[in-house]
mmCIF file of C-alpha atoms and ligand atoms in Angstrom:
data_model
loop_
_atom_site.group_PDB
_atom_site.id
_atom_site.type_symbol
_atom_site.label_atom_id
_atom_site.label_comp_id
_atom_site.label_asym_id
_atom_site.label_seq_id
_atom_site.Cartn_x
_atom_site.Cartn_y
_atom_site.Cartn_z
ATOM 1 C CA MET Y 1 15.882 -15.864 18.888
ATOM 2 C CA THR Y 2 13.206 -13.704 17.417
ATOM 3 C CA HIS Y 3 13.999 -13.119 13.811
ATOM 4 C CA THR Y 4 12.122 -13.938 10.664
ATOM 5 C CA ARG Y 5 12.945 -17.449 9.553
ATOM 6 C CA ARG Y 6 11.605 -20.454 7.700
ATOM 7 C CA ILE Y 7 10.870 -23.153 10.248
ATOM 8 C CA ALA Y 8 9.532 -26.002 8.107
ATOM 9 C CA ARG Y 9 8.303 -26.963 4.671
ATOM 10 C CA LEU Y 10 5.044 -28.914 4.670
ATOM 11 C CA THR Y 11 3.679 -30.997 1.857
ATOM 12 C CA LEU Y 12 0.076 -29.930 1.589
ATOM 13 C CA ASP Y 13 -2.695 -32.246 0.408
ATOM 14 C CA ALA Y 14 -3.516 -30.408 -2.828
ATOM 15 C CA GLU Y 15 -6.971 -31.903 -3.190
ATOM 16 C CA ALA Y 16 -8.063 -31.257 0.391
ATOM 17 C CA LEU Y 17 -6.631 -27.736 0.243
ATOM 18 C CA ALA Y 18 -8.455 -27.054 -3.027
ATOM 19 C CA GLY Y 19 -11.739 -27.944 -1.311
ATOM 20 C CA ASP Y 20 -11.079 -25.471 1.516
ATOM 21 C CA MET Y 21 -9.891 -22.785 -0.902
ATOM 22 C CA ALA Y 22 -13.021 -23.145 -3.030
ATOM 23 C CA ASN Y 23 -15.003 -22.324 0.111
ATOM 24 C CA ALA Y 24 -12.652 -19.451 0.933
ATOM 25 C CA ASP Y 25 -13.395 -17.929 -2.478
ATOM 26 C CA ARG Y 26 -16.966 -17.443 -1.250
ATOM 27 C CA PHE Y 27 -16.037 -15.940 2.155
ATOM 28 C CA ARG Y 28 -16.766 -12.398 3.198
ATOM 29 C CA TYR Y 29 -13.531 -10.459 3.612
ATOM 30 C CA SER Y 30 -12.896 -7.363 5.637
ATOM 31 C CA ASP Y 31 -10.791 -4.458 4.480
ATOM 32 C CA ALA Y 32 -9.513 -3.704 7.993
ATOM 33 C CA TYR Y 33 -5.945 -2.394 7.777
ATOM 34 C CA SER Y 34 -6.678 -0.681 4.460
ATOM 35 C CA GLU Y 35 -4.442 2.174 5.644
ATOM 36 C CA PHE Y 36 -1.556 -0.327 5.337
ATOM 37 C CA THR Y 37 -2.443 -1.292 1.785
ATOM 38 C CA CYS Y 38 -1.886 0.315 -1.592
ATOM 39 C CA GLY Y 39 -4.374 -1.733 -3.568
ATOM 40 C CA SER Y 40 -6.214 -4.450 -1.688
ATOM 41 C CA TRP Y 41 -5.409 -6.609 1.356
ATOM 42 C CA LYS Y 42 -8.440 -8.500 2.573
ATOM 43 C CA GLY Y 43 -8.712 -10.442 5.791
ATOM 44 C CA SER Y 44 -10.977 -13.250 6.913
ATOM 45 C CA ALA Y 45 -11.177 -14.666 10.450
ATOM 46 C CA LEU Y 46 -11.108 -18.453 10.934
ATOM 47 C CA CYS Y 47 -10.400 -18.307 14.698
ATOM 48 C CA ASN Y 48 -10.502 -15.317 17.026
ATOM 49 C CA GLY Y 49 -11.771 -14.178 20.418
ATOM 50 C CA SER Y 50 -15.409 -13.636 19.521
ATOM 51 C CA GLY Y 51 -16.181 -16.286 16.907
ATOM 52 C CA ASP Y 52 -17.463 -13.415 14.750
ATOM 53 C CA LEU Y 53 -16.136 -13.793 11.241
ATOM 54 C CA TYR Y 54 -16.029 -10.011 10.776
ATOM 55 C CA ASP Y 55 -13.488 -9.624 13.605
ATOM 56 C CA THR Y 56 -10.296 -9.640 11.580
ATOM 57 C CA ARG Y 57 -8.374 -7.176 13.726
ATOM 58 C CA ILE Y 58 -5.759 -8.240 16.227
ATOM 59 C CA VAL Y 59 -6.890 -7.250 19.737
ATOM 60 C CA ASP Y 60 -6.128 -8.334 23.297
ATOM 61 C CA TYR Y 61 -8.693 -10.811 24.651
ATOM 62 C CA GLU Y 62 -9.116 -13.263 27.524
ATOM 63 C CA GLY Y 63 -10.153 -16.876 27.353
ATOM 64 C CA PRO Y 64 -9.976 -19.529 24.659
ATOM 65 C CA TYR Y 65 -10.180 -18.803 20.947
ATOM 66 C CA GLN Y 66 -13.344 -19.585 19.037
ATOM 67 C CA VAL Y 67 -13.732 -21.035 15.560
ATOM 68 C CA THR Y 68 -15.792 -18.880 13.205
ATOM 69 C CA GLU Y 69 -18.214 -20.070 10.540
ATOM 70 C CA HIS Y 70 -15.405 -19.537 8.019
ATOM 71 C CA GLY Y 71 -13.086 -21.663 10.126
ATOM 72 C CA ARG Y 72 -15.610 -24.488 9.998
ATOM 73 C CA GLN Y 73 -15.572 -24.217 6.213
ATOM 74 C CA MET Y 74 -11.818 -24.895 6.125
ATOM 75 C CA PRO Y 75 -11.646 -28.313 7.835
ATOM 76 C CA TYR Y 76 -8.396 -29.348 6.168
ATOM 77 C CA VAL Y 77 -6.628 -26.148 7.195
ATOM 78 C CA LEU Y 78 -7.920 -26.337 10.784
ATOM 79 C CA ASP Y 79 -6.852 -29.979 11.013
ATOM 80 C CA LEU Y 80 -3.395 -29.044 9.690
ATOM 81 C CA ILE Y 81 -3.113 -26.392 12.414
ATOM 82 C CA GLY Y 82 -4.217 -28.882 15.075
ATOM 83 C CA ARG Y 83 -1.554 -31.370 13.974
ATOM 84 C CA HIS Y 84 1.357 -28.930 13.796
ATOM 85 C CA PHE Y 85 0.793 -26.306 16.489
ATOM 86 C CA ARG Y 86 0.079 -26.021 20.196
ATOM 87 C CA THR Y 87 -3.394 -24.625 19.811
ATOM 88 C CA GLU Y 88 -3.746 -23.959 23.551
ATOM 89 C CA HIS Y 89 -1.612 -20.851 22.848
ATOM 90 C CA LEU Y 90 -3.489 -19.878 19.686
ATOM 91 C CA ARG Y 91 -5.153 -16.438 19.504
ATOM 92 C CA PHE Y 92 -5.947 -15.758 15.845
ATOM 93 C CA VAL Y 93 -6.178 -17.650 12.585
ATOM 94 C CA ARG Y 94 -6.800 -15.485 9.543
ATOM 95 C CA LEU Y 95 -6.585 -15.602 5.801
ATOM 96 C CA GLY Y 96 -4.807 -12.641 4.259
ATOM 97 C CA ARG Y 97 -5.417 -12.084 0.552
ATOM 98 C CA ILE Y 98 -3.387 -9.631 -1.481
ATOM 99 C CA ALA Y 99 -4.907 -8.659 -4.815
ATOM 100 C CA PRO Y 100 -2.760 -8.488 -7.971
ATOM 101 C CA GLY Y 101 -0.588 -5.367 -8.127
ATOM 102 C CA SER Y 102 -1.114 -4.507 -4.455
ATOM 103 C CA VAL Y 103 1.631 -3.602 -2.005
ATOM 104 C CA MET Y 104 1.657 -3.265 1.778
ATOM 105 C CA VAL Y 105 2.928 -0.122 3.443
ATOM 106 C CA PRO Y 106 5.957 -1.238 5.506
ATOM 107 C CA HIS Y 107 4.655 -1.465 9.056
ATOM 108 C CA ARG Y 108 5.115 -3.039 12.478
ATOM 109 C CA ASP Y 109 2.317 -5.160 13.940
ATOM 110 C CA TYR Y 110 1.185 -5.475 17.581
ATOM 111 C CA LEU Y 111 1.750 -1.798 18.458
ATOM 112 C CA GLU Y 112 -1.872 -1.678 19.666
ATOM 113 C CA LEU Y 113 -1.470 -4.707 21.986
ATOM 114 C CA ASP Y 114 -0.157 -5.076 25.535
ATOM 115 C CA GLU Y 115 2.346 -7.673 24.288
ATOM 116 C CA SER Y 116 3.625 -8.929 20.954
ATOM 117 C CA LEU Y 117 2.367 -12.273 19.659
ATOM 118 C CA THR Y 118 4.178 -15.024 17.779
ATOM 119 C CA ARG Y 119 3.297 -14.722 14.081
ATOM 120 C CA ILE Y 120 3.345 -17.658 11.680
ATOM 121 C CA HIS Y 121 2.657 -17.457 7.929
ATOM 122 C CA ILE Y 122 1.837 -20.415 5.690
ATOM 123 C CA PRO Y 123 1.278 -19.580 1.988
ATOM 124 C CA LEU Y 124 -1.823 -21.384 0.684
ATOM 125 C CA HIS Y 125 -1.905 -19.825 -2.771
ATOM 126 C CA THR Y 126 1.054 -17.911 -4.101
ATOM 127 C CA SER Y 127 3.253 -17.368 -7.129
ATOM 128 C CA PRO Y 128 6.872 -16.555 -8.041
ATOM 129 C CA GLU Y 129 5.603 -12.988 -8.544
ATOM 130 C CA CYS Y 130 4.903 -12.485 -4.836
ATOM 131 C CA PHE Y 131 7.562 -11.059 -2.512
ATOM 132 C CA SER Y 132 7.879 -10.302 1.171
ATOM 133 C CA SER Y 133 10.246 -8.009 3.023
ATOM 134 C CA ASP Y 134 11.815 -8.095 6.448
ATOM 135 C CA GLY Y 135 13.494 -4.747 6.991
ATOM 136 C CA GLU Y 136 15.825 -4.545 4.004
ATOM 137 C CA THR Y 137 15.722 -8.220 3.079
ATOM 138 C CA ILE Y 138 13.493 -9.195 0.154
ATOM 139 C CA TYR Y 139 12.488 -12.849 0.101
ATOM 140 C CA GLN Y 140 9.902 -15.339 -1.027
ATOM 141 C CA MET Y 141 7.772 -17.779 0.930
ATOM 142 C CA ALA Y 142 6.700 -20.872 -1.006
ATOM 143 C CA LEU Y 143 3.451 -22.835 -0.888
ATOM 144 C CA GLY Y 144 3.273 -24.882 2.310
ATOM 145 C CA ASP Y 145 6.266 -23.218 3.939
ATOM 146 C CA VAL Y 146 5.905 -22.450 7.636
ATOM 147 C CA TRP Y 147 7.558 -19.135 8.478
ATOM 148 C CA PHE Y 148 8.011 -17.297 11.713
ATOM 149 C CA ILE Y 149 7.619 -13.600 10.918
ATOM 150 C CA ASP Y 150 9.067 -11.039 13.280
ATOM 151 C CA ALA Y 151 6.037 -8.847 12.704
ATOM 152 C CA ALA Y 152 7.091 -6.441 15.464
ATOM 153 C CA GLN Y 153 9.798 -5.247 13.054
ATOM 154 C CA PRO Y 154 9.072 -3.355 9.809
ATOM 155 C CA HIS Y 155 7.883 -5.676 7.054
ATOM 156 C CA SER Y 156 5.953 -5.540 3.814
ATOM 157 C CA ALA Y 157 4.659 -7.646 0.918
ATOM 158 C CA VAL Y 158 3.897 -7.132 -2.735
ATOM 159 C CA SER Y 159 2.090 -9.165 -5.370
ATOM 160 C CA PHE Y 160 2.778 -8.888 -9.080
ATOM 161 C CA ALA Y 161 0.785 -12.089 -9.597
ATOM 162 C CA THR Y 162 -2.392 -12.392 -11.651
ATOM 163 C CA GLU Y 163 -4.420 -14.077 -8.884
ATOM 164 C CA ASP Y 164 -4.959 -13.269 -5.205
ATOM 165 C CA ARG Y 165 -2.051 -14.319 -3.009
ATOM 166 C CA THR Y 166 -3.516 -16.074 0.051
ATOM 167 C CA HIS Y 167 -1.599 -16.720 3.260
ATOM 168 C CA LEU Y 168 -2.715 -18.439 6.426
ATOM 169 C CA ILE Y 169 -1.743 -16.146 9.306
ATOM 170 C CA LEU Y 170 -1.506 -17.521 12.841
ATOM 171 C CA ASP Y 171 -0.855 -15.623 16.067
ATOM 172 C CA PHE Y 172 0.128 -17.293 19.340
ATOM 173 C CA THR Y 173 0.619 -15.885 22.838
ATOM 174 C CA THR Y 174 3.949 -17.660 23.310
ATOM 175 C CA ALA Y 175 7.217 -15.887 24.138
ATOM 176 C CA THR Y 176 9.171 -18.159 21.789
ATOM 177 C CA VAL Y 177 8.399 -19.766 18.431
ATOM 178 C CA GLU Y 178 9.208 -23.264 19.697
ATOM 179 C CA GLU Y 179 6.433 -23.103 22.314
ATOM 180 C CA ALA Y 180 3.887 -22.621 19.536
ATOM 181 C CA LEU Y 181 5.026 -25.694 17.599
ATOM 182 C CA ALA Y 182 4.028 -29.343 17.948
ATOM 183 C CA PHE Y 183 7.031 -30.398 15.815
ATOM 184 C CA THR Y 184 10.764 -29.814 15.806
ATOM 185 C CA PRO Y 185 11.629 -26.872 13.550
ATOM 186 C CA ASP Y 186 14.322 -27.033 10.886
ATOM 187 C CA ALA Y 187 17.744 -25.820 12.001
ATOM 188 C CA ASP Y 188 17.669 -22.028 12.241
ATOM 189 C CA ALA Y 189 19.001 -20.715 8.927
ATOM 190 C CA GLY Y 190 17.193 -17.389 9.222
ATOM 191 C CA ILE Y 191 15.910 -16.362 5.821
ATOM 192 C CA PRO Y 192 17.693 -18.879 3.546
ATOM 193 C CA GLU Y 193 19.823 -17.064 1.005
ATOM 194 C CA GLU Y 194 18.371 -19.051 -1.889
ATOM 195 C CA VAL Y 195 14.968 -17.428 -1.317
ATOM 196 C CA THR Y 196 16.281 -13.876 -1.029
ATOM 197 C CA PHE Y 197 16.462 -11.297 -3.795
ATOM 198 C CA PRO Y 198 19.428 -8.920 -3.762
ATOM 199 C CA ARG Y 199 18.637 -5.316 -4.564
ATOM 200 C CA ALA Y 200 20.606 -2.944 -6.792
ATOM 201 C CA PRO Y 201 21.630 0.536 -5.695
ATOM 202 C CA LEU Y 202 19.050 3.207 -6.522
ATOM 203 C CA THR Y 203 20.685 5.101 -9.388
ATOM 204 C CA ASP Y 204 20.781 8.897 -9.521
ATOM 205 C CA ALA Y 205 18.535 8.769 -12.581
ATOM 206 C CA GLN Y 206 15.997 6.645 -10.701
ATOM 207 C CA ARG Y 207 16.080 8.931 -7.670
ATOM 208 C CA LEU Y 208 15.582 11.986 -9.879
ATOM 209 C CA ALA Y 209 12.718 10.301 -11.712
ATOM 210 C CA LEU Y 210 10.959 9.501 -8.430
ATOM 211 C CA GLU Y 211 11.534 12.985 -7.044
ATOM 212 C CA GLY Y 212 10.209 14.402 -10.329
ATOM 213 C CA LEU Y 213 6.793 13.087 -9.308
ATOM 214 C CA SER Y 214 6.562 16.298 -7.254
ATOM 215 C CA ALA Y 215 5.317 17.882 -10.497
ATOM 216 C CA VAL Y 216 2.134 15.781 -10.405
ATOM 217 C CA VAL Y 217 1.619 14.737 -6.767
ATOM 218 C CA ASP Y 218 -1.604 15.780 -5.037
ATOM 219 C CA THR Y 219 -4.027 14.610 -2.328
ATOM 220 C CA HIS Y 220 -5.668 12.177 -4.741
ATOM 221 C CA ASN Y 221 -2.603 10.375 -6.066
ATOM 222 C CA TYR Y 222 -0.071 10.475 -3.212
ATOM 223 C CA ARG Y 223 -0.879 6.840 -2.337
ATOM 224 C CA ASP Y 224 -0.071 5.885 -5.934
ATOM 225 C CA VAL Y 225 3.254 7.677 -5.487
ATOM 226 C CA LEU Y 226 3.752 5.786 -2.224
ATOM 227 C CA ALA Y 227 2.945 2.480 -3.969
ATOM 228 C CA LEU Y 228 5.491 3.234 -6.677
ATOM 229 C CA VAL Y 229 8.228 4.030 -4.169
ATOM 230 C CA ILE Y 230 7.458 0.903 -2.101
ATOM 231 C CA LYS Y 231 7.598 -1.225 -5.260
ATOM 232 C CA GLN Y 232 10.985 0.359 -5.988
ATOM 233 C CA TYR Y 233 12.115 -0.599 -2.455
ATOM 234 C CA PHE Y 234 11.527 -4.242 -3.442
ATOM 235 C CA ARG Y 235 14.078 -3.810 -6.273
ATOM 236 C CA SER Y 236 16.481 -1.097 -5.133
ATOM 237 C CA ASP Y 237 18.502 -0.451 -2.016
ATOM 238 C CA ILE Y 238 16.058 1.885 -0.255
ATOM 239 C CA SER Y 239 15.466 1.607 3.510
ATOM 240 C CA VAL Y 240 11.988 1.678 5.040
ATOM 241 C CA ALA Y 241 12.726 5.123 6.490
ATOM 242 C CA GLU Y 242 13.815 6.366 3.061
ATOM 243 C CA ILE Y 243 10.518 5.289 1.493
ATOM 244 C CA PHE Y 244 8.693 7.724 3.753
ATOM 245 C CA ASP Y 245 11.424 10.384 3.405
ATOM 246 C CA ILE Y 246 11.228 10.253 -0.394
ATOM 247 C CA VAL Y 247 7.428 10.399 -0.582
ATOM 248 C CA GLU Y 248 7.224 13.190 1.979
ATOM 249 C CA ARG Y 249 9.827 15.180 0.026
ATOM 250 C CA ILE Y 250 7.955 14.614 -3.246
ATOM 251 C CA ALA Y 251 4.754 15.919 -1.621
ATOM 252 C CA LYS Y 252 6.453 18.916 -0.004
ATOM 253 C CA ASN Y 253 8.371 19.878 -3.133
ATOM 254 C CA GLY Y 254 5.115 19.616 -5.085
ATOM 255 C CA GLY Y 255 3.323 21.918 -2.658
ATOM 256 C CA ALA Y 256 0.968 19.078 -1.671
ATOM 257 C CA THR Y 257 0.863 20.005 2.014
ATOM 258 C CA GLU Y 258 -2.064 17.785 2.924
ATOM 259 C CA ALA Y 259 -0.476 14.769 1.219
ATOM 260 C CA ALA Y 260 2.769 15.431 3.108
ATOM 261 C CA GLU Y 261 0.842 15.522 6.390
ATOM 262 C CA ARG Y 262 -0.952 12.275 5.584
ATOM 263 C CA ILE Y 263 2.350 10.578 4.834
ATOM 264 C CA GLN Y 264 3.731 11.764 8.179
ATOM 265 C CA TRP Y 265 0.619 10.441 9.897
ATOM 266 C CA LEU Y 266 0.950 7.072 8.131
ATOM 267 C CA ARG Y 267 4.636 6.785 8.982
ATOM 268 C CA THR Y 268 3.943 7.233 12.710
ATOM 269 C CA HIS Y 269 0.842 5.000 12.621
ATOM 270 C CA ALA Y 270 2.650 2.191 10.796
ATOM 271 C CA LEU Y 271 6.021 2.268 12.526
ATOM 272 C CA VAL Y 272 5.800 4.048 15.890
ATOM 273 C CA THR Y 273 2.379 4.138 17.553
ATOM 274 C CA ARG Y 274 -1.177 3.553 16.324
ATOM 275 C CA LEU Y 275 -3.032 6.833 15.767
ATOM 276 C CA ASP Y 276 -6.774 7.346 15.353
HETATM 277 C C1 LIG I 1 -1.848 -7.805 10.911
HETATM 278 N N1 LIG I 1 -0.641 -6.586 9.225
HETATM 279 O O1 LIG I 1 -0.872 -8.470 11.057
HETATM 280 C C2 LIG I 1 -1.903 -6.923 9.753
HETATM 281 C C3 LIG I 1 -2.740 -7.549 8.744
HETATM 282 C C4 LIG I 1 -1.665 -6.207 7.126
HETATM 283 C C5 LIG I 1 -0.774 -5.680 8.170
HETATM 284 C C6 LIG I 1 -2.908 -6.650 7.613
HETATM 285 O O2 LIG I 1 -2.785 -7.880 11.673
HETATM 286 CO CO1 LIG I 2 1.920 -7.158 9.204
#
């Protein structure tokens, strides 16, 4: 079954991980996918098709994966991957760092590929102030957790932490999660309820307050408006579609035609088909 779920909880070697993470602090990061970020999401490639550490975008490629210079500087992490996964199916290993206060635009991955991949996340540095979303479910991944993420469906993440949130992101060519694993996963409990965060209805007052942003919205701040509405989605019962509806309405009501067009562009690019 392809749905987001926690598949294992690993106990990481804190000392060995700290050594790798100290190196990762000195890596060069790419801001590819900045259109999906309000704030900063930075990527770094540990394994990919070219071995070039600047190639942080997911693309189709033939042949075996290559380890980049950054990958070689994370020996503990690469060893962990080798012990727990079927690396013959591995396509990409990346670090994804979300800066404090940043939020991802809800999006679907793999739209630019011939076929979807199998996405695994393992938090390497996180905090109780970091949240992920899977459609309308808000949940938390903990340090060392191994999660299968159904990245072909709309998802997002936000960090209210004071330090960068760093996840290890793996992509495999397998049709099922199990084929990517060198261990038996935990019984499928989906997203365990104890790591989910229920949302409250969006009150009329809150809706009016958000829509009132039409008085100030313009081409320069519409992404701030978008960030605010996405952050509200993490707390209130708003669907992914409604996020875009609300922001587009704010822009239109405020006479910010260009901002409204950019939001429409982003909605299609993130959720339907990649645009140029
Ligand atoms: C990806 N998803 O999975 C991207 C990374 C954020 C959105 C950046 O390739
Ligand atoms: Co994604």
